[in-house]
């Protein structure tokens, strides 16, 4: 559909999508933080995490506020983490890439919601090493909504269930066996639930590719964060990045690979 638009209109669509990603990134940072701290997601104005001062409209402009305030709170001067502008920028870019690949389709919208959920999961896992169940549930509900409006409910549901179990089930069995042998928790239950939820959105082949990619990314993260006190590898972000690449180039990589034989 986008190819039929004039260049200026297409630019407008992409730019608006990017801005929407920035705004959502800013909002989801706040959501992730509130979920972790147990605050209500909908009630209460945003406030500085150090001094508690209420933030005005000027402090809440995605990207720009952080840049103009040079990463410091306007009221108490304490540092504001660069994770805010970075995740806003990342989500804006992610939205644009999904739109470029999937055009103005329902699938694009579905994946944009999935990526927004993956951002929340990434932020929570980086911060507290947990993947809150409510994000898994929202991801499952989102997929079910799009299955219901797909017009091909039975086929979509079948593909979704195969995708959901393709990686999560083998991982669950493997982790139960390893737990028995090593007598400790080997794999986070959150990671397995994440593979179940995000797995619903893709074919089993893409899921296996994502497992492979996220293992490599996770090990890379592990090497980078060796100083981390608990010595846990944050696999949530690795899996999220894996699924992002899966949706952008997954099927292309798989046909390229199959073409080798
Ligand atoms: Zn402050």
mmCIF file of C-alpha atoms and ligand atoms in Angstrom:
data_model
loop_
_atom_site.group_PDB
_atom_site.id
_atom_site.type_symbol
_atom_site.label_atom_id
_atom_site.label_comp_id
_atom_site.label_asym_id
_atom_site.label_seq_id
_atom_site.Cartn_x
_atom_site.Cartn_y
_atom_site.Cartn_z
ATOM 1 C CA UNK A 1 0.000 0.000 0.000
ATOM 2 C CA UNK A 2 2.841 2.379 0.895
ATOM 3 C CA UNK A 3 4.258 2.193 -2.663
ATOM 4 C CA UNK A 4 1.100 3.881 -3.969
ATOM 5 C CA UNK A 5 1.637 6.911 -1.765
ATOM 6 C CA UNK A 6 3.490 9.987 -2.978
ATOM 7 C CA UNK A 7 7.000 10.422 -1.603
ATOM 8 C CA UNK A 8 5.996 13.219 0.732
ATOM 9 C CA UNK A 9 2.992 11.326 2.059
ATOM 10 C CA UNK A 10 5.083 8.196 2.566
ATOM 11 C CA UNK A 11 7.645 10.274 4.468
ATOM 12 C CA UNK A 12 4.835 11.676 6.622
ATOM 13 C CA UNK A 13 3.569 8.176 7.422
ATOM 14 C CA UNK A 14 7.049 6.961 8.396
ATOM 15 C CA UNK A 15 7.826 10.076 10.400
ATOM 16 C CA UNK A 16 4.533 9.876 12.297
ATOM 17 C CA UNK A 17 5.215 6.209 13.009
ATOM 18 C CA UNK A 18 8.663 7.128 14.324
ATOM 19 C CA UNK A 19 7.216 9.808 16.605
ATOM 20 C CA UNK A 20 4.602 7.348 17.835
ATOM 21 C CA UNK A 21 7.424 4.909 18.659
ATOM 22 C CA UNK A 22 9.268 7.636 20.615
ATOM 23 C CA UNK A 23 6.155 8.488 22.610
ATOM 24 C CA UNK A 24 5.308 4.834 23.254
ATOM 25 C CA UNK A 25 8.933 4.207 24.291
ATOM 26 C CA UNK A 26 8.677 6.977 26.854
ATOM 27 C CA UNK A 27 5.317 5.727 28.119
ATOM 28 C CA UNK A 28 6.447 2.089 28.322
ATOM 29 C CA UNK A 29 9.542 3.030 30.326
ATOM 30 C CA UNK A 30 7.175 4.497 32.851
ATOM 31 C CA UNK A 31 4.911 1.413 32.703
ATOM 32 C CA UNK A 32 7.845 -0.978 33.222
ATOM 33 C CA UNK A 33 9.123 1.055 36.165
ATOM 34 C CA UNK A 34 5.706 1.177 37.814
ATOM 35 C CA UNK A 35 5.105 -2.535 37.326
ATOM 36 C CA UNK A 36 8.462 -3.276 38.976
ATOM 37 C CA UNK A 37 7.847 -0.927 41.902
ATOM 38 C CA UNK A 38 4.258 -2.109 42.333
ATOM 39 C CA UNK A 39 2.816 1.353 41.661
ATOM 40 C CA UNK A 40 -0.427 1.716 39.761
ATOM 41 C CA UNK A 41 0.160 1.987 36.020
ATOM 42 C CA UNK A 42 -2.743 4.320 35.383
ATOM 43 C CA UNK A 43 -2.933 6.426 38.538
ATOM 44 C CA UNK A 44 -0.586 9.194 39.573
ATOM 45 C CA UNK A 45 1.538 11.670 37.642
ATOM 46 C CA UNK A 46 5.095 10.898 36.574
ATOM 47 C CA UNK A 47 7.703 11.950 39.076
ATOM 48 C CA UNK A 48 11.491 12.077 39.401
ATOM 49 C CA UNK A 49 12.809 8.796 40.768
ATOM 50 C CA UNK A 50 15.304 10.616 43.067
ATOM 51 C CA UNK A 51 13.537 13.674 44.434
ATOM 52 C CA UNK A 52 9.929 12.664 43.763
ATOM 53 C CA UNK A 53 9.142 16.056 42.170
ATOM 54 C CA UNK A 54 6.212 15.916 39.765
ATOM 55 C CA UNK A 55 7.302 16.158 36.168
ATOM 56 C CA UNK A 56 5.761 18.817 33.949
ATOM 57 C CA UNK A 57 4.916 18.515 30.270
ATOM 58 C CA UNK A 58 8.315 19.965 29.337
ATOM 59 C CA UNK A 59 10.114 17.192 31.245
ATOM 60 C CA UNK A 60 8.195 14.479 29.455
ATOM 61 C CA UNK A 61 8.944 15.165 25.798
ATOM 62 C CA UNK A 62 10.510 11.957 24.498
ATOM 63 C CA UNK A 63 14.192 12.253 23.602
ATOM 64 C CA UNK A 64 14.194 16.079 23.590
ATOM 65 C CA UNK A 65 13.690 16.576 27.350
ATOM 66 C CA UNK A 66 16.602 14.290 28.138
ATOM 67 C CA UNK A 67 18.832 16.028 25.574
ATOM 68 C CA UNK A 68 17.864 19.572 26.627
ATOM 69 C CA UNK A 69 18.274 18.798 30.335
ATOM 70 C CA UNK A 70 21.545 17.009 29.475
ATOM 71 C CA UNK A 71 20.411 13.875 31.286
ATOM 72 C CA UNK A 72 19.722 15.561 34.634
ATOM 73 C CA UNK A 73 16.585 16.170 36.677
ATOM 74 C CA UNK A 74 15.468 19.824 36.343
ATOM 75 C CA UNK A 75 14.585 19.970 40.045
ATOM 76 C CA UNK A 76 17.279 18.056 41.923
ATOM 77 C CA UNK A 77 20.014 17.713 39.305
ATOM 78 C CA UNK A 78 20.366 13.954 39.773
ATOM 79 C CA UNK A 79 21.338 11.932 36.732
ATOM 80 C CA UNK A 80 18.583 10.465 34.558
ATOM 81 C CA UNK A 81 19.586 7.182 33.009
ATOM 82 C CA UNK A 82 20.406 7.157 29.302
ATOM 83 C CA UNK A 83 18.184 4.102 29.041
ATOM 84 C CA UNK A 84 15.164 6.409 28.575
ATOM 85 C CA UNK A 85 16.261 8.214 25.394
ATOM 86 C CA UNK A 86 17.930 5.036 24.098
ATOM 87 C CA UNK A 87 14.830 2.884 24.467
ATOM 88 C CA UNK A 88 12.636 5.637 22.988
ATOM 89 C CA UNK A 89 14.928 5.877 19.973
ATOM 90 C CA UNK A 90 15.063 2.088 19.653
ATOM 91 C CA UNK A 91 11.271 1.722 19.719
ATOM 92 C CA UNK A 92 10.814 4.538 17.161
ATOM 93 C CA UNK A 93 13.280 2.787 14.847
ATOM 94 C CA UNK A 94 11.661 -0.612 15.450
ATOM 95 C CA UNK A 95 8.214 0.757 14.511
ATOM 96 C CA UNK A 96 9.604 2.253 11.282
ATOM 97 C CA UNK A 97 11.405 -0.981 10.301
ATOM 98 C CA UNK A 98 8.282 -3.069 10.903
ATOM 99 C CA UNK A 99 6.212 -0.657 8.813
ATOM 100 C CA UNK A 100 8.829 -0.760 6.019
ATOM 101 C CA UNK A 101 8.769 -4.542 6.004
ATOM 102 C CA UNK A 102 5.058 -5.293 6.586
ATOM 103 C CA UNK A 103 3.464 -2.190 5.023
ATOM 104 C CA UNK A 104 0.162 -0.810 6.327
ATOM 105 C CA UNK A 105 -1.240 -4.193 7.380
ATOM 106 C CA UNK A 106 -2.815 -5.792 10.415
ATOM 107 C CA UNK A 107 0.316 -7.922 10.752
ATOM 108 C CA UNK A 108 2.407 -4.741 11.094
ATOM 109 C CA UNK A 109 0.120 -3.515 13.862
ATOM 110 C CA UNK A 110 0.231 -6.873 15.625
ATOM 111 C CA UNK A 111 4.037 -6.946 15.546
ATOM 112 C CA UNK A 112 4.297 -3.322 16.666
ATOM 113 C CA UNK A 113 2.292 -4.261 19.772
ATOM 114 C CA UNK A 114 4.489 -7.340 20.275
ATOM 115 C CA UNK A 115 7.654 -5.222 20.064
ATOM 116 C CA UNK A 116 6.217 -2.781 22.593
ATOM 117 C CA UNK A 117 5.633 -5.691 24.993
ATOM 118 C CA UNK A 118 9.147 -7.006 24.294
ATOM 119 C CA UNK A 119 10.531 -3.572 25.224
ATOM 120 C CA UNK A 120 8.752 -3.684 28.617
ATOM 121 C CA UNK A 121 10.078 -7.206 29.194
ATOM 122 C CA UNK A 122 13.600 -6.128 28.241
ATOM 123 C CA UNK A 123 13.514 -3.154 30.619
ATOM 124 C CA UNK A 124 12.202 -5.251 33.536
ATOM 125 C CA UNK A 125 14.690 -8.056 32.937
ATOM 126 C CA UNK A 126 17.638 -5.639 32.704
ATOM 127 C CA UNK A 127 16.526 -3.834 35.854
ATOM 128 C CA UNK A 128 15.406 -6.580 38.223
ATOM 129 C CA UNK A 129 16.021 -9.861 36.367
ATOM 130 C CA UNK A 130 12.329 -10.628 36.243
ATOM 131 C CA UNK A 131 9.842 -10.961 33.410
ATOM 132 C CA UNK A 132 6.463 -9.962 34.903
ATOM 133 C CA UNK A 133 3.681 -12.399 33.994
ATOM 134 C CA UNK A 134 1.309 -9.604 33.057
ATOM 135 C CA UNK A 135 3.405 -8.756 29.968
ATOM 136 C CA UNK A 136 3.279 -12.413 28.909
ATOM 137 C CA UNK A 137 -0.503 -12.399 29.355
ATOM 138 C CA UNK A 138 -0.910 -9.151 27.365
ATOM 139 C CA UNK A 139 1.193 -10.668 24.564
ATOM 140 C CA UNK A 140 -0.984 -13.785 24.454
ATOM 141 C CA UNK A 141 -4.185 -11.696 24.445
ATOM 142 C CA UNK A 142 -2.854 -9.520 21.611
ATOM 143 C CA UNK A 143 -2.123 -12.601 19.500
ATOM 144 C CA UNK A 144 -5.559 -14.082 20.224
ATOM 145 C CA UNK A 145 -7.258 -10.833 19.143
ATOM 146 C CA UNK A 146 -5.445 -10.933 15.795
ATOM 147 C CA UNK A 147 -6.250 -14.645 15.379
ATOM 148 C CA UNK A 148 -9.934 -13.841 15.905
ATOM 149 C CA UNK A 149 -9.959 -11.066 13.292
ATOM 150 C CA UNK A 150 -7.788 -12.991 10.816
ATOM 151 C CA UNK A 151 -10.784 -14.593 9.132
ATOM 152 C CA UNK A 152 -8.963 -17.919 9.251
ATOM 153 C CA UNK A 153 -9.256 -18.733 12.922
ATOM 154 C CA UNK A 154 -8.652 -22.486 12.836
ATOM 155 C CA UNK A 155 -5.516 -22.367 10.663
ATOM 156 C CA UNK A 156 -4.040 -19.372 12.532
ATOM 157 C CA UNK A 157 -4.730 -20.994 15.891
ATOM 158 C CA UNK A 158 -3.004 -24.199 14.815
ATOM 159 C CA UNK A 159 0.093 -22.337 13.564
ATOM 160 C CA UNK A 160 0.106 -20.254 16.746
ATOM 161 C CA UNK A 161 0.017 -23.271 19.049
ATOM 162 C CA UNK A 162 2.776 -25.028 17.092
ATOM 163 C CA UNK A 163 4.855 -21.844 17.257
ATOM 164 C CA UNK A 164 4.195 -21.380 20.965
ATOM 165 C CA UNK A 165 5.238 -24.912 21.938
ATOM 166 C CA UNK A 166 8.026 -25.433 19.375
ATOM 167 C CA UNK A 167 10.734 -23.896 21.545
ATOM 168 C CA UNK A 168 9.119 -23.469 24.960
ATOM 169 C CA UNK A 169 8.221 -27.144 25.439
ATOM 170 C CA UNK A 170 11.683 -28.603 24.636
ATOM 171 C CA UNK A 171 13.235 -25.879 26.826
ATOM 172 C CA UNK A 172 10.868 -26.681 29.691
ATOM 173 C CA UNK A 173 11.663 -30.404 29.530
ATOM 174 C CA UNK A 174 15.393 -29.702 29.271
ATOM 175 C CA UNK A 175 15.344 -27.306 32.223
ATOM 176 C CA UNK A 176 13.357 -29.773 34.387
ATOM 177 C CA UNK A 177 15.914 -32.495 33.653
ATOM 178 C CA UNK A 178 18.856 -30.160 34.296
ATOM 179 C CA UNK A 179 17.260 -28.917 37.523
ATOM 180 C CA UNK A 180 17.020 -32.539 38.745
ATOM 181 C CA UNK A 181 20.627 -33.351 37.803
ATOM 182 C CA UNK A 182 22.246 -30.131 39.002
ATOM 183 C CA UNK A 183 19.806 -29.640 41.920
ATOM 184 C CA UNK A 184 19.359 -25.924 41.223
ATOM 185 C CA UNK A 185 17.304 -23.616 39.025
ATOM 186 C CA UNK A 186 19.045 -23.691 35.673
ATOM 187 C CA UNK A 187 16.777 -21.672 33.460
ATOM 188 C CA UNK A 188 14.466 -18.804 34.299
ATOM 189 C CA UNK A 189 10.797 -19.759 34.027
ATOM 190 C CA UNK A 190 10.254 -16.265 32.613
ATOM 191 C CA UNK A 191 12.438 -17.028 29.602
ATOM 192 C CA UNK A 192 10.413 -20.139 28.809
ATOM 193 C CA UNK A 193 7.124 -18.230 29.147
ATOM 194 C CA UNK A 194 8.566 -15.557 26.857
ATOM 195 C CA UNK A 195 9.354 -18.201 24.216
ATOM 196 C CA UNK A 196 5.777 -19.468 24.552
ATOM 197 C CA UNK A 197 4.178 -16.027 24.179
ATOM 198 C CA UNK A 198 6.381 -14.636 21.366
ATOM 199 C CA UNK A 199 6.470 -18.076 19.744
ATOM 200 C CA UNK A 200 2.733 -17.765 19.066
ATOM 201 C CA UNK A 201 3.448 -15.052 16.513
ATOM 202 C CA UNK A 202 5.780 -17.073 14.267
ATOM 203 C CA UNK A 203 6.234 -20.340 12.415
ATOM 204 C CA UNK A 204 8.200 -23.040 14.216
ATOM 205 C CA UNK A 205 11.161 -22.585 11.841
ATOM 206 C CA UNK A 206 11.450 -18.889 12.719
ATOM 207 C CA UNK A 207 11.192 -19.824 16.409
ATOM 208 C CA UNK A 208 14.147 -22.174 16.147
ATOM 209 C CA UNK A 209 16.149 -19.515 14.340
ATOM 210 C CA UNK A 210 15.280 -17.076 17.131
ATOM 211 C CA UNK A 211 16.379 -19.603 19.780
ATOM 212 C CA UNK A 212 19.712 -19.955 17.998
ATOM 213 C CA UNK A 213 20.171 -16.182 17.631
ATOM 214 C CA UNK A 214 19.135 -15.355 21.183
ATOM 215 C CA UNK A 215 21.536 -17.971 22.584
ATOM 216 C CA UNK A 216 24.400 -16.251 20.760
ATOM 217 C CA UNK A 217 23.229 -12.767 21.780
ATOM 218 C CA UNK A 218 22.698 -13.968 25.388
ATOM 219 C CA UNK A 219 26.198 -15.410 25.637
ATOM 220 C CA UNK A 220 27.566 -12.171 24.208
ATOM 221 C CA UNK A 221 25.634 -10.190 26.869
ATOM 222 C CA UNK A 222 26.925 -12.614 29.505
ATOM 223 C CA UNK A 223 30.510 -11.901 28.509
ATOM 224 C CA UNK A 224 29.859 -8.147 28.637
ATOM 225 C CA UNK A 225 28.189 -8.199 32.064
ATOM 226 C CA UNK A 226 30.566 -10.465 33.960
ATOM 227 C CA UNK A 227 30.839 -8.042 36.863
ATOM 228 C CA UNK A 228 27.128 -8.496 37.596
ATOM 229 C CA UNK A 229 26.811 -9.619 41.239
ATOM 230 C CA UNK A 230 24.318 -12.438 40.746
ATOM 231 C CA UNK A 231 26.169 -13.728 37.695
ATOM 232 C CA UNK A 232 22.885 -14.129 35.840
ATOM 233 C CA UNK A 233 22.715 -13.651 32.118
ATOM 234 C CA UNK A 234 19.741 -11.470 31.193
ATOM 235 C CA UNK A 235 18.211 -13.700 28.553
ATOM 236 C CA UNK A 236 14.973 -11.679 28.260
ATOM 237 C CA UNK A 237 16.614 -8.881 26.238
ATOM 238 C CA UNK A 238 18.514 -11.435 24.125
ATOM 239 C CA UNK A 239 15.308 -13.324 23.294
ATOM 240 C CA UNK A 240 13.504 -10.037 22.543
ATOM 241 C CA UNK A 241 16.257 -8.933 20.147
ATOM 242 C CA UNK A 242 16.198 -12.428 18.622
ATOM 243 C CA UNK A 243 12.465 -12.149 17.918
ATOM 244 C CA UNK A 244 12.934 -8.688 16.474
ATOM 245 C CA UNK A 245 15.456 -10.033 13.946
ATOM 246 C CA UNK A 246 13.194 -13.042 13.452
ATOM 247 C CA UNK A 247 10.311 -10.840 12.318
ATOM 248 C CA UNK A 248 12.512 -8.694 10.067
ATOM 249 C CA UNK A 249 14.698 -11.274 8.323
ATOM 250 C CA UNK A 250 13.660 -14.667 9.763
ATOM 251 C CA UNK A 251 11.909 -16.190 6.756
ATOM 252 C CA UNK A 252 14.513 -14.723 4.363
ATOM 253 C CA UNK A 253 17.373 -16.263 6.365
ATOM 254 C CA UNK A 254 15.591 -19.622 6.452
ATOM 255 C CA UNK A 255 14.994 -19.739 2.684
ATOM 256 C CA UNK A 256 18.600 -18.631 2.130
ATOM 257 C CA UNK A 257 19.757 -21.494 4.337
ATOM 258 C CA UNK A 258 17.467 -24.043 2.674
ATOM 259 C CA UNK A 259 18.695 -22.801 -0.731
ATOM 260 C CA UNK A 260 22.169 -24.031 0.175
ATOM 261 C CA UNK A 261 21.098 -27.651 -0.239
HETATM 262 ZN ZN1 LIG B 1 14.691 15.011 40.754
#
